[in-house]
mmCIF file of C-alpha atoms and ligand atoms in Angstrom:
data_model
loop_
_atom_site.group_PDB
_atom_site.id
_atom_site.type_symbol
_atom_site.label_atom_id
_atom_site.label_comp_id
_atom_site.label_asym_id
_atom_site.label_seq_id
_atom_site.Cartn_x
_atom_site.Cartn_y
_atom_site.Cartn_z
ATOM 1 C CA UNK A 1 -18.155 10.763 -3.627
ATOM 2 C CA UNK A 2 -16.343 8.187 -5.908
ATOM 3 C CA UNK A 3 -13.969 10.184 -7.989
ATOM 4 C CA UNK A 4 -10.930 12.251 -6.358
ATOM 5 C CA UNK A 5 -9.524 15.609 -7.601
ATOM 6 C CA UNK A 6 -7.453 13.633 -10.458
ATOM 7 C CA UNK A 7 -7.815 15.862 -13.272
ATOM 8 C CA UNK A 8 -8.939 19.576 -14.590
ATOM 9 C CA UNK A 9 -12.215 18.073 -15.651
ATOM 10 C CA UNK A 10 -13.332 16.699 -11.947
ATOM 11 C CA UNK A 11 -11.980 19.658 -9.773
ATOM 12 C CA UNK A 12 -12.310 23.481 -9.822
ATOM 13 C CA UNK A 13 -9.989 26.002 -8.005
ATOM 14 C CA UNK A 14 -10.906 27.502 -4.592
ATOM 15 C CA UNK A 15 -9.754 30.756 -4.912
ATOM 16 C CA UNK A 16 -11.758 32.269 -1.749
ATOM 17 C CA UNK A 17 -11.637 31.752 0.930
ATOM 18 C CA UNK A 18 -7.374 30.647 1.343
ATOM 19 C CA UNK A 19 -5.500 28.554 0.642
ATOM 20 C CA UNK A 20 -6.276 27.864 -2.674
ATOM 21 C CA UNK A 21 -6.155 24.774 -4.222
ATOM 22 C CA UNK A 22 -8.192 21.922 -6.747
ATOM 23 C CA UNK A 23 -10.956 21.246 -5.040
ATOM 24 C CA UNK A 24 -13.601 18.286 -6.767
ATOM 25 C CA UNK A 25 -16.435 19.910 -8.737
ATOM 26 C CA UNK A 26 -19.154 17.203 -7.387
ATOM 27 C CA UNK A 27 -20.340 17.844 -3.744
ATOM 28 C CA UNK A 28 -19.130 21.098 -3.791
ATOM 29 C CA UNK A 29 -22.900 22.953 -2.723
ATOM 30 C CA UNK A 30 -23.115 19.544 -0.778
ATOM 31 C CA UNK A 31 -20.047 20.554 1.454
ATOM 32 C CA UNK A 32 -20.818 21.319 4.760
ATOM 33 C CA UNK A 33 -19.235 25.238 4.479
ATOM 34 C CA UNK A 34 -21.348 25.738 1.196
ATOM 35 C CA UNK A 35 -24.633 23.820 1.443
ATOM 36 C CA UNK A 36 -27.861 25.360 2.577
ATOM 37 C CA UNK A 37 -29.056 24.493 6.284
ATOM 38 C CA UNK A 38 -32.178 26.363 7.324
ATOM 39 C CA UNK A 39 -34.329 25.468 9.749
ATOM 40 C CA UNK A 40 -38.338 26.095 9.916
ATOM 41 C CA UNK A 41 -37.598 28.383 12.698
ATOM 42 C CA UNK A 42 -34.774 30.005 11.088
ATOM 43 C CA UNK A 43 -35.107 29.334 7.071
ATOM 44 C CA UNK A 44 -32.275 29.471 4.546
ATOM 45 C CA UNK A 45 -33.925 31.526 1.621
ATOM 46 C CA UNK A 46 -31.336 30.555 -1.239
ATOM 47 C CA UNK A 47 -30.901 31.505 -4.874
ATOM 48 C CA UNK A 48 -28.771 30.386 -8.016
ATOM 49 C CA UNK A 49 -28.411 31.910 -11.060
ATOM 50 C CA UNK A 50 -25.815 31.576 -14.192
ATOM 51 C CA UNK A 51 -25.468 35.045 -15.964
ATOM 52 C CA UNK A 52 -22.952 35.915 -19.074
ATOM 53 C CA UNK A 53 -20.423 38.547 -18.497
ATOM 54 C CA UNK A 54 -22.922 41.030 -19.893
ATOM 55 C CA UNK A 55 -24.910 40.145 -16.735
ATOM 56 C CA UNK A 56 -27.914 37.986 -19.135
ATOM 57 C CA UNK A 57 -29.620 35.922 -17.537
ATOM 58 C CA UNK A 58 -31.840 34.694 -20.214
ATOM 59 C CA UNK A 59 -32.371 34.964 -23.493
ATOM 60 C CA UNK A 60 -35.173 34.172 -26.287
ATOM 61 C CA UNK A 61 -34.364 30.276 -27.492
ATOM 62 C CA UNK A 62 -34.227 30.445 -31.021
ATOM 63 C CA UNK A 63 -36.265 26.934 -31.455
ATOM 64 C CA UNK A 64 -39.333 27.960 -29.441
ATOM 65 C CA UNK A 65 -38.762 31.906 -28.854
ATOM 66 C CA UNK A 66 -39.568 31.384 -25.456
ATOM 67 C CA UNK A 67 -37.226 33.316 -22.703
ATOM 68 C CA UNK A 68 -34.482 30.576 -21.477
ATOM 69 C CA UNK A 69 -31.337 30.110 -19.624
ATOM 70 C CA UNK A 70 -28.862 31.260 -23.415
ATOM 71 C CA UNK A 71 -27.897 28.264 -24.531
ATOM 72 C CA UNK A 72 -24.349 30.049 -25.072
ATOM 73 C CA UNK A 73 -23.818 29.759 -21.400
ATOM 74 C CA UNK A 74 -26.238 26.780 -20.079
ATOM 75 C CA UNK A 75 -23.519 24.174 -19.192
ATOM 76 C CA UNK A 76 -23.313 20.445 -17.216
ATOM 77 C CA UNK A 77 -20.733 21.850 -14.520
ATOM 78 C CA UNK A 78 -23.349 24.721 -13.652
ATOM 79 C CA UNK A 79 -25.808 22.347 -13.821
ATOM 80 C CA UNK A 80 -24.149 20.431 -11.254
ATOM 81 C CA UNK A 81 -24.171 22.429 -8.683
ATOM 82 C CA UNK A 82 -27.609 23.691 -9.391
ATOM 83 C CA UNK A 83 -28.941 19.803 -8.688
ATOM 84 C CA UNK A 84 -26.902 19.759 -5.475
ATOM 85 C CA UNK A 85 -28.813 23.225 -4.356
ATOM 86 C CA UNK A 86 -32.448 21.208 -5.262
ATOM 87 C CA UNK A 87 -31.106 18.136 -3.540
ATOM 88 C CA UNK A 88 -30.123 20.208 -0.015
ATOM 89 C CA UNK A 89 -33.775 21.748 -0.699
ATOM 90 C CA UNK A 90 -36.975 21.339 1.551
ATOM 91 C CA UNK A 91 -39.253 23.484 -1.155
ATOM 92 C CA UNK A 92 -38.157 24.651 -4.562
ATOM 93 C CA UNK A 93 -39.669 27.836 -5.182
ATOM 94 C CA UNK A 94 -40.728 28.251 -8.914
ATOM 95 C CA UNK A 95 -43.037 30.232 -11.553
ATOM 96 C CA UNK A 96 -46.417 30.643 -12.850
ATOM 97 C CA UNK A 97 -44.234 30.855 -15.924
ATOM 98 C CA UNK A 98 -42.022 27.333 -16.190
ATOM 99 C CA UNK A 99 -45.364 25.747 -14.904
ATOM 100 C CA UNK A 100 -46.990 26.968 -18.484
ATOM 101 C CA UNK A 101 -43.773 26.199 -20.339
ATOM 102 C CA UNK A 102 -43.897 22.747 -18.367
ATOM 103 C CA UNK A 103 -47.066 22.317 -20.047
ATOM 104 C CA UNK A 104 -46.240 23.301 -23.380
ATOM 105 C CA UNK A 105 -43.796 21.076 -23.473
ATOM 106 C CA UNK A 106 -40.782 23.758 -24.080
ATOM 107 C CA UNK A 107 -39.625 24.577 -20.256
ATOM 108 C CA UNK A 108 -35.445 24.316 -19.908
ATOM 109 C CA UNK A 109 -35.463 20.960 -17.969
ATOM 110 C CA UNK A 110 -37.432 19.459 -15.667
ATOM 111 C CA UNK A 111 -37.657 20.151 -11.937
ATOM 112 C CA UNK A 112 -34.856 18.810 -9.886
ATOM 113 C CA UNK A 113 -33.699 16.426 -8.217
ATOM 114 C CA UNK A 114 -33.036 15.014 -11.752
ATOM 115 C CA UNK A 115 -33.603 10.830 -12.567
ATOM 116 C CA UNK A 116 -30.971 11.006 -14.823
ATOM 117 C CA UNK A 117 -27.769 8.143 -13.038
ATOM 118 C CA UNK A 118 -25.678 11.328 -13.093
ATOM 119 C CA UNK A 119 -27.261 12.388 -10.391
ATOM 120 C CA UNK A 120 -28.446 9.272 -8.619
ATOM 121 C CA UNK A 121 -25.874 10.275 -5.919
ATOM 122 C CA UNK A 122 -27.932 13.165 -5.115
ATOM 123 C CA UNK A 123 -31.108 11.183 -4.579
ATOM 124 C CA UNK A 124 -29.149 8.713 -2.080
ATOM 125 C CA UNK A 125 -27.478 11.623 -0.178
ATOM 126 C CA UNK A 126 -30.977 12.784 0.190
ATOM 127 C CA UNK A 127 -32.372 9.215 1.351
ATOM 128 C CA UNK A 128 -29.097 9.166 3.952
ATOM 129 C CA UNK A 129 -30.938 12.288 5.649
ATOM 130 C CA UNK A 130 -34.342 10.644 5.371
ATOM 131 C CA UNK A 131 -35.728 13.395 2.948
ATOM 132 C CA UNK A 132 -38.961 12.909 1.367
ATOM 133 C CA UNK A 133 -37.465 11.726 -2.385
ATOM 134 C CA UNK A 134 -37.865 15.192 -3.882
ATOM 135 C CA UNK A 135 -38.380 18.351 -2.277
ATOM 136 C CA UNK A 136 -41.885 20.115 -2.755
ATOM 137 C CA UNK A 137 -42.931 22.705 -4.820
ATOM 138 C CA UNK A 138 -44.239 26.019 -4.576
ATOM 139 C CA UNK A 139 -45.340 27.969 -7.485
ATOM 140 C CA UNK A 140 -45.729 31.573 -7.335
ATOM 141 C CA UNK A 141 -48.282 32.947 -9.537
ATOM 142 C CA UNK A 142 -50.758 36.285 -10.156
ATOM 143 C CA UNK A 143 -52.306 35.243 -13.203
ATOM 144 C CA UNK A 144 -53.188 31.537 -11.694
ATOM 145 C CA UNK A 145 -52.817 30.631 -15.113
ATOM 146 C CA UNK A 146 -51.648 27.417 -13.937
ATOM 147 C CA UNK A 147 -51.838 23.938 -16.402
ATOM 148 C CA UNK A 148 -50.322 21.284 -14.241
ATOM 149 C CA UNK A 149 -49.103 18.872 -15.779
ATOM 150 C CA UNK A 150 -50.763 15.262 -14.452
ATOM 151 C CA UNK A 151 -47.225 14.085 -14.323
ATOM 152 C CA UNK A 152 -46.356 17.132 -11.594
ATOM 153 C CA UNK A 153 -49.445 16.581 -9.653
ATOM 154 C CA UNK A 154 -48.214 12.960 -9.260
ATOM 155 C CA UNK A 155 -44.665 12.501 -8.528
ATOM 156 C CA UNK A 156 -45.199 12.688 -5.039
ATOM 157 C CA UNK A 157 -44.031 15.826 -4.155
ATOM 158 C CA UNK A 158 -45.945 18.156 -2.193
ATOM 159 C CA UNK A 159 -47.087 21.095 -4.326
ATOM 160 C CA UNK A 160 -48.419 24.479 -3.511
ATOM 161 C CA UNK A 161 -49.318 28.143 -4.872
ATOM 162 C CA UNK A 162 -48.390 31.357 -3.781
ATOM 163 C CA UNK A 163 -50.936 34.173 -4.409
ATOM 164 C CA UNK A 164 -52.601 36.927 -3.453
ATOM 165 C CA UNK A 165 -55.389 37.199 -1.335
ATOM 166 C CA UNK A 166 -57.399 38.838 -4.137
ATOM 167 C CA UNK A 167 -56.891 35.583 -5.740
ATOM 168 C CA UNK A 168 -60.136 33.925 -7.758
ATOM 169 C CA UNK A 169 -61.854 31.891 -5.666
ATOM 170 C CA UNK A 170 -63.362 29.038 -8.774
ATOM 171 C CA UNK A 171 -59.386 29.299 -9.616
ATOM 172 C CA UNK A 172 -57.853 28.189 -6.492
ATOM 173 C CA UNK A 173 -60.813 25.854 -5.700
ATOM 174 C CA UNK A 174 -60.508 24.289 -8.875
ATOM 175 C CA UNK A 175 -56.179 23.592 -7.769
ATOM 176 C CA UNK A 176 -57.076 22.675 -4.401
ATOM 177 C CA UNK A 177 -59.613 20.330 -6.126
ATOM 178 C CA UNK A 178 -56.649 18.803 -7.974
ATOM 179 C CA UNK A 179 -54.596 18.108 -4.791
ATOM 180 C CA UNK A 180 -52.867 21.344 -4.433
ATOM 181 C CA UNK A 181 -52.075 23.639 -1.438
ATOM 182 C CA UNK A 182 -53.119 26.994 -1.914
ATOM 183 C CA UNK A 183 -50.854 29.761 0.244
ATOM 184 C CA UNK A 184 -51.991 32.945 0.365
ATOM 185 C CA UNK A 185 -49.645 35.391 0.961
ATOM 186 C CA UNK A 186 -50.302 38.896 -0.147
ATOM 187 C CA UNK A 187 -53.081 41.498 -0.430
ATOM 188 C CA UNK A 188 -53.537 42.156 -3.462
ATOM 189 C CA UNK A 189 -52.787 39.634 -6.562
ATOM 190 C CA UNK A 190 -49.599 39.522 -5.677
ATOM 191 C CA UNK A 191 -47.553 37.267 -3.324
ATOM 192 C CA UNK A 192 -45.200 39.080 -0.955
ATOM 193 C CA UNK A 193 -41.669 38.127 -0.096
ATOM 194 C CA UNK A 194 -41.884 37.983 3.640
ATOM 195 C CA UNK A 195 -45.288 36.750 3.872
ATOM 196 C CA UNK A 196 -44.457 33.713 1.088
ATOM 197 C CA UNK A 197 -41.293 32.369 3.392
ATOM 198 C CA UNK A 198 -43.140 32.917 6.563
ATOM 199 C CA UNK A 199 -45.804 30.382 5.494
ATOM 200 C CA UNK A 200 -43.432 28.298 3.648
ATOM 201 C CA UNK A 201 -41.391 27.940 7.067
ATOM 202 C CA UNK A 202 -44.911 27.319 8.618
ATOM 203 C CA UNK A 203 -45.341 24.359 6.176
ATOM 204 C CA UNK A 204 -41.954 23.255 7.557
ATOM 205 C CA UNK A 205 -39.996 24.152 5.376
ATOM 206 C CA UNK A 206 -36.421 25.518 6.570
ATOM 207 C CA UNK A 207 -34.417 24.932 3.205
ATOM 208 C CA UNK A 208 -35.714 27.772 0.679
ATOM 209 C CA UNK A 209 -34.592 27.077 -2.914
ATOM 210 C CA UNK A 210 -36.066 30.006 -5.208
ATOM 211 C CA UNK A 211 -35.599 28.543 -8.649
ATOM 212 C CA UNK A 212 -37.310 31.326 -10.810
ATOM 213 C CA UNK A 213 -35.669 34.574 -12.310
ATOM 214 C CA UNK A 214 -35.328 38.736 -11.605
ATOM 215 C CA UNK A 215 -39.044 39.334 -10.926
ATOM 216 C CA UNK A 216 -39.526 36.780 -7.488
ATOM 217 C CA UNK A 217 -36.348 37.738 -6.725
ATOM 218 C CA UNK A 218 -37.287 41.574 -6.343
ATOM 219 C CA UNK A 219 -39.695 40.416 -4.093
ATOM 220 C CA UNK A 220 -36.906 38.943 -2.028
ATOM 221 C CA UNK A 221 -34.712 41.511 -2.197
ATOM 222 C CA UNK A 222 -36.913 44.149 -1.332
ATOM 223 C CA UNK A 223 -38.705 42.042 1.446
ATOM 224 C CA UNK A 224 -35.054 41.176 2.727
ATOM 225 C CA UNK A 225 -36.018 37.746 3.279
ATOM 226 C CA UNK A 226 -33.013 36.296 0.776
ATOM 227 C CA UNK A 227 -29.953 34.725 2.870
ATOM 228 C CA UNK A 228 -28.016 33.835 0.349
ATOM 229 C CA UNK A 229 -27.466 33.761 -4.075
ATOM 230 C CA UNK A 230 -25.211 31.135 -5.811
ATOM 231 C CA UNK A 231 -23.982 32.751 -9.249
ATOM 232 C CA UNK A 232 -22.051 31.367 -11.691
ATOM 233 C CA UNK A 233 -20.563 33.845 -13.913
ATOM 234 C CA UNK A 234 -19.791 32.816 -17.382
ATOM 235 C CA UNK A 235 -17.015 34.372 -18.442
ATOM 236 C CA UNK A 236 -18.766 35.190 -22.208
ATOM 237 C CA UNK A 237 -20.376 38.228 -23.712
ATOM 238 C CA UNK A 238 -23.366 37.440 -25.169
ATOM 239 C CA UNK A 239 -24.997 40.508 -26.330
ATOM 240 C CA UNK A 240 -28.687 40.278 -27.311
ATOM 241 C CA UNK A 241 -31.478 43.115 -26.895
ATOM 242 C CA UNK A 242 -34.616 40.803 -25.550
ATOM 243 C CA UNK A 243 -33.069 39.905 -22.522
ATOM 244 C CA UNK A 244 -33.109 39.592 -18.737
ATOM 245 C CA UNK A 245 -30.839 40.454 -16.266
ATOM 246 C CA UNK A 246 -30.649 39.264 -11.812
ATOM 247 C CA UNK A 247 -33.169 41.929 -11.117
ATOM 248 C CA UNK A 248 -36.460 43.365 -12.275
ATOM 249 C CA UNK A 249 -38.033 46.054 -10.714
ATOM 250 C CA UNK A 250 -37.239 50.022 -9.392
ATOM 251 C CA UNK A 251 -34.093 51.162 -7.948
ATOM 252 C CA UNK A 252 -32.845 49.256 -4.544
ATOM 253 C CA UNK A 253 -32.633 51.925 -2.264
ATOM 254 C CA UNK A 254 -30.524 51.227 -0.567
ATOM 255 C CA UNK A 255 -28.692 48.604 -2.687
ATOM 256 C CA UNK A 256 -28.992 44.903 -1.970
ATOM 257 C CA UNK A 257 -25.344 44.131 -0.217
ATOM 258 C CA UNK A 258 -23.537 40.444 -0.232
ATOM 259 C CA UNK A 259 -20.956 39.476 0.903
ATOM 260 C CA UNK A 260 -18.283 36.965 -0.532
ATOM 261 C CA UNK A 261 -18.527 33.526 1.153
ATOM 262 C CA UNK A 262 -16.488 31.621 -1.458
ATOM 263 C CA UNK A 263 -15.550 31.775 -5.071
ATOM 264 C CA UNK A 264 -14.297 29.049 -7.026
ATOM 265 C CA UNK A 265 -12.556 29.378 -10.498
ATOM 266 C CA UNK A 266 -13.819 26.029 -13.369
ATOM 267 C CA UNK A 267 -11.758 26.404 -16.235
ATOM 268 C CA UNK A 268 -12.085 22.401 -16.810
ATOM 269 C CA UNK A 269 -14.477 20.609 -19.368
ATOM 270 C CA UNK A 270 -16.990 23.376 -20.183
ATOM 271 C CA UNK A 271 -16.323 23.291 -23.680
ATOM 272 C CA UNK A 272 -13.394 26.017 -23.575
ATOM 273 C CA UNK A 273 -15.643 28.668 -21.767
ATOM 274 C CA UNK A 274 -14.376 29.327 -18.521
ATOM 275 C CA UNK A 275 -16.196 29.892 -14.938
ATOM 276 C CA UNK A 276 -16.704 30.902 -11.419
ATOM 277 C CA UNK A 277 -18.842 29.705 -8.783
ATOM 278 C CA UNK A 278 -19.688 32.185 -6.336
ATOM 279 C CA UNK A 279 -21.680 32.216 -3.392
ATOM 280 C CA UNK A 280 -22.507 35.511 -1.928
ATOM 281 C CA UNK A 281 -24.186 36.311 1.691
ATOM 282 C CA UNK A 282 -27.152 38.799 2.005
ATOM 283 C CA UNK A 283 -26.225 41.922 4.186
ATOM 284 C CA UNK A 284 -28.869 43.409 5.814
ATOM 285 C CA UNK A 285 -29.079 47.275 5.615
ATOM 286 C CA UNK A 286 -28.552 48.212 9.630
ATOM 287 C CA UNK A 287 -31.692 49.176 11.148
ATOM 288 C CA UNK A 288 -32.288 52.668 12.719
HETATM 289 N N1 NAP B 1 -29.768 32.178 -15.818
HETATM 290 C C1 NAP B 1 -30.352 31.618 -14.776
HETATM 291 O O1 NAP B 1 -29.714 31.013 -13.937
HETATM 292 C C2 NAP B 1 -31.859 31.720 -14.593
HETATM 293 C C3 NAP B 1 -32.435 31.292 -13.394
HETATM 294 C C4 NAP B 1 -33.815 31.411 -13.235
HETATM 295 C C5 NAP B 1 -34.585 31.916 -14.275
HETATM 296 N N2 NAP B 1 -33.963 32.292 -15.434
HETATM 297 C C6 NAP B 1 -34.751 32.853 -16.554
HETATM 298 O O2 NAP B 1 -35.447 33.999 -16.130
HETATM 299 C C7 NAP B 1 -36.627 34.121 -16.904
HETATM 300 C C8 NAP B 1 -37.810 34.423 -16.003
HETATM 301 O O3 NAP B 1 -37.987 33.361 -15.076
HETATM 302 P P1 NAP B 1 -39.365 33.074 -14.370
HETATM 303 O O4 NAP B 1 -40.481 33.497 -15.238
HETATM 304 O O5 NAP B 1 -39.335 31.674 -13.873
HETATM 305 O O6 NAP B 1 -39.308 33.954 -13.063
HETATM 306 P P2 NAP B 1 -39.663 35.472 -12.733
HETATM 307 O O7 NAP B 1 -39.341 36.342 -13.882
HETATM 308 O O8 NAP B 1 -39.050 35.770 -11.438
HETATM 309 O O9 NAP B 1 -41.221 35.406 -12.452
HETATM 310 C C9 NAP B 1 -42.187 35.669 -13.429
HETATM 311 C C10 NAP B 1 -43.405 34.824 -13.207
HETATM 312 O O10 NAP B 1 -43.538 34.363 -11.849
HETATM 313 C C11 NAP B 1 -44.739 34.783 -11.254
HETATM 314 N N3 NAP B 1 -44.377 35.738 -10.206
HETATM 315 C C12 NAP B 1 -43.136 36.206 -9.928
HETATM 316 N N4 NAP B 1 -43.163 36.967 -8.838
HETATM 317 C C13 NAP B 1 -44.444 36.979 -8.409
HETATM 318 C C14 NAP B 1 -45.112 37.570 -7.301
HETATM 319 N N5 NAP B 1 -44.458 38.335 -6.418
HETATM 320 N N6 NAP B 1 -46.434 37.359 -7.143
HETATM 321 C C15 NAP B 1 -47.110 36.590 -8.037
HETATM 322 N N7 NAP B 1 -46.527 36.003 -9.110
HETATM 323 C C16 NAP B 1 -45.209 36.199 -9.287
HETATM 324 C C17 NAP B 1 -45.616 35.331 -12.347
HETATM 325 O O11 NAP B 1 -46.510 34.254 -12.662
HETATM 326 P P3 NAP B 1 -47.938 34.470 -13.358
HETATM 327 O O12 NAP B 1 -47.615 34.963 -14.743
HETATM 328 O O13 NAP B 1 -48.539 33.121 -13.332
HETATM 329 O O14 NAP B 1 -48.681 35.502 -12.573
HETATM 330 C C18 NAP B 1 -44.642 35.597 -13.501
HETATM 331 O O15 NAP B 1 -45.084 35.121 -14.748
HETATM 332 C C19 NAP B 1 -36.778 32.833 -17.691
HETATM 333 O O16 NAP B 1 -36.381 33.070 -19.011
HETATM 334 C C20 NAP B 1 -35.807 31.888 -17.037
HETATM 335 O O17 NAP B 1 -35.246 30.963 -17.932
HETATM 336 C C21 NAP B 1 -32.633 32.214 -15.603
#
């Protein structure tokens, strides 16, 4: 880290745990209390999402229509920290869905560990730990409706899907044909939570980074397989009827519990919205 906690725009405020105080904005994920370390034996299943105050998570882009990350709240700062969470990463977990937007040409951003010098930092912290370059990816899908892009298949990254077994067999023979690792990790056409970390930690994979929204995350949740969500909350009402929220899917019974491992308050450079980076621990229901 070259730049110290000089100004508003560089640091954020711990407020959680104590003592409070400026704390720098880059490496903050990377700090040793804060960044993800799973093992294959014991994986780190980690999330991050940025929601508005009205809890959206996404909204239709008015350029392509498509569902995306509202623009209203998307932000560099978040952004940040979500590149530290890839670089920490073994696997990023993503969707049948950014895959096709990938390939249309109208996903949010690419796949981190971004190229861009901002983050060049990231790429040599990984390189210090002798990480492969990028972590790999695994792509969840039902529909195997799956256009990867040529560009994917070769930036030398691992990649896999996650299906069902009642996947179609031409399908995933025509993907394994193309260089990619089919998982197969549910019964039906679906992939299960449990049964997609358990052969992702098989794979050797102990740092879980599930980069895709409120549907794969039900199947965390209910699976209990999650260890741990990163949410920034944007402190802006958005409004909006087509929208998405953390979770999709029935009633949590009982109710997904975190706890509070740290919150941090940004009210620097963000263009006059403010912030606050939390990180929340998954709390088992007891047993029995
Ligand atoms: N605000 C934020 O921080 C944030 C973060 C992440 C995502 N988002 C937004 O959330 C929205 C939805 O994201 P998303 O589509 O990537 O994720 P998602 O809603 O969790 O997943 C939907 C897609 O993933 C596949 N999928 C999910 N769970 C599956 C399972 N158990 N078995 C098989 N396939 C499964 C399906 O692919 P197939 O259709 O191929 O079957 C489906 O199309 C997007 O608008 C995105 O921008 C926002």
């Amino acid at each position: 880290m070259t730049k110290g906690p000089s100004s508003s725009q560089e640091t954020v405020l711990r407020l959680f745990p104590g003592p409070g105080g400026p704390v720098p904005l880059r490496g903050l994920y990377l700090d040793e209390s804060l960044r993800p370390s799973g093992t294959p034996a014991r994986p780190f299943v980690y999330a991050s999402f940025i929601a508005s105050l009205d809890g959206r998570i996404s909204l239709p882009d008015p350029d392509t229509q498509t569902r995306k990350v509202p623009r209203a709240i998307a932000n560099p700062r978040d952004w940040r920290l979500v590149q530290e969470l890839a670089a920490a990463a073994d696997v990023l977990v993503t969707s049948g869905r950014y895959i096709r937007d990938l390939a249309a040409g109208v996903a949010q951003d690419n796949l981190p560990v971004s190229d861009k010098p901002e983050f060049a930092d990231l790429h040599e912290w990984r390189r210090a730990r002798s990480l492969t370059p990028q972590p790999a990816v695994a792509i969840v899908t039902g529909s195997l409706d799956l256009p990867i892009p040529e560009a994917l298949l070769h930036s030398g990254r691992r990649i896999y899907i996650a299906t069902g077994a009642a996947a179609d067999t031409s399908r995933t023979g025509a993907l394994t044909a193309r260089g990619v690792h089919v998982l197969q990790v549910g019964t039906g056409s679906r992939a299960e939570g449990r049964a997609l970390i358990a052969a992702l930690a098989k794979e050797g994979f102990g740092n879980i980074f599930m980069t895709a929204g409120s549907v794969l995350l039900n199947a965390l949740l209910t699976a209990g397989v999650l260890n741990c969500l990163y949410l920034t909350q944007a402190c802006r009402i958005l409004g909006g009827r087509a929208f998405e929220t953390l979770h999709t899917g029935e009633e949590l019974n009982p109710p997904a519990d975190f706890k509070l491992r740290s919150l941090f308050y940004d009210g620097g450079g963000n263009g006059g919205i403010d912030q606050l980076f939390g990180a929340l621990d998954y709390v088992a229901p007891p047993t029995g």
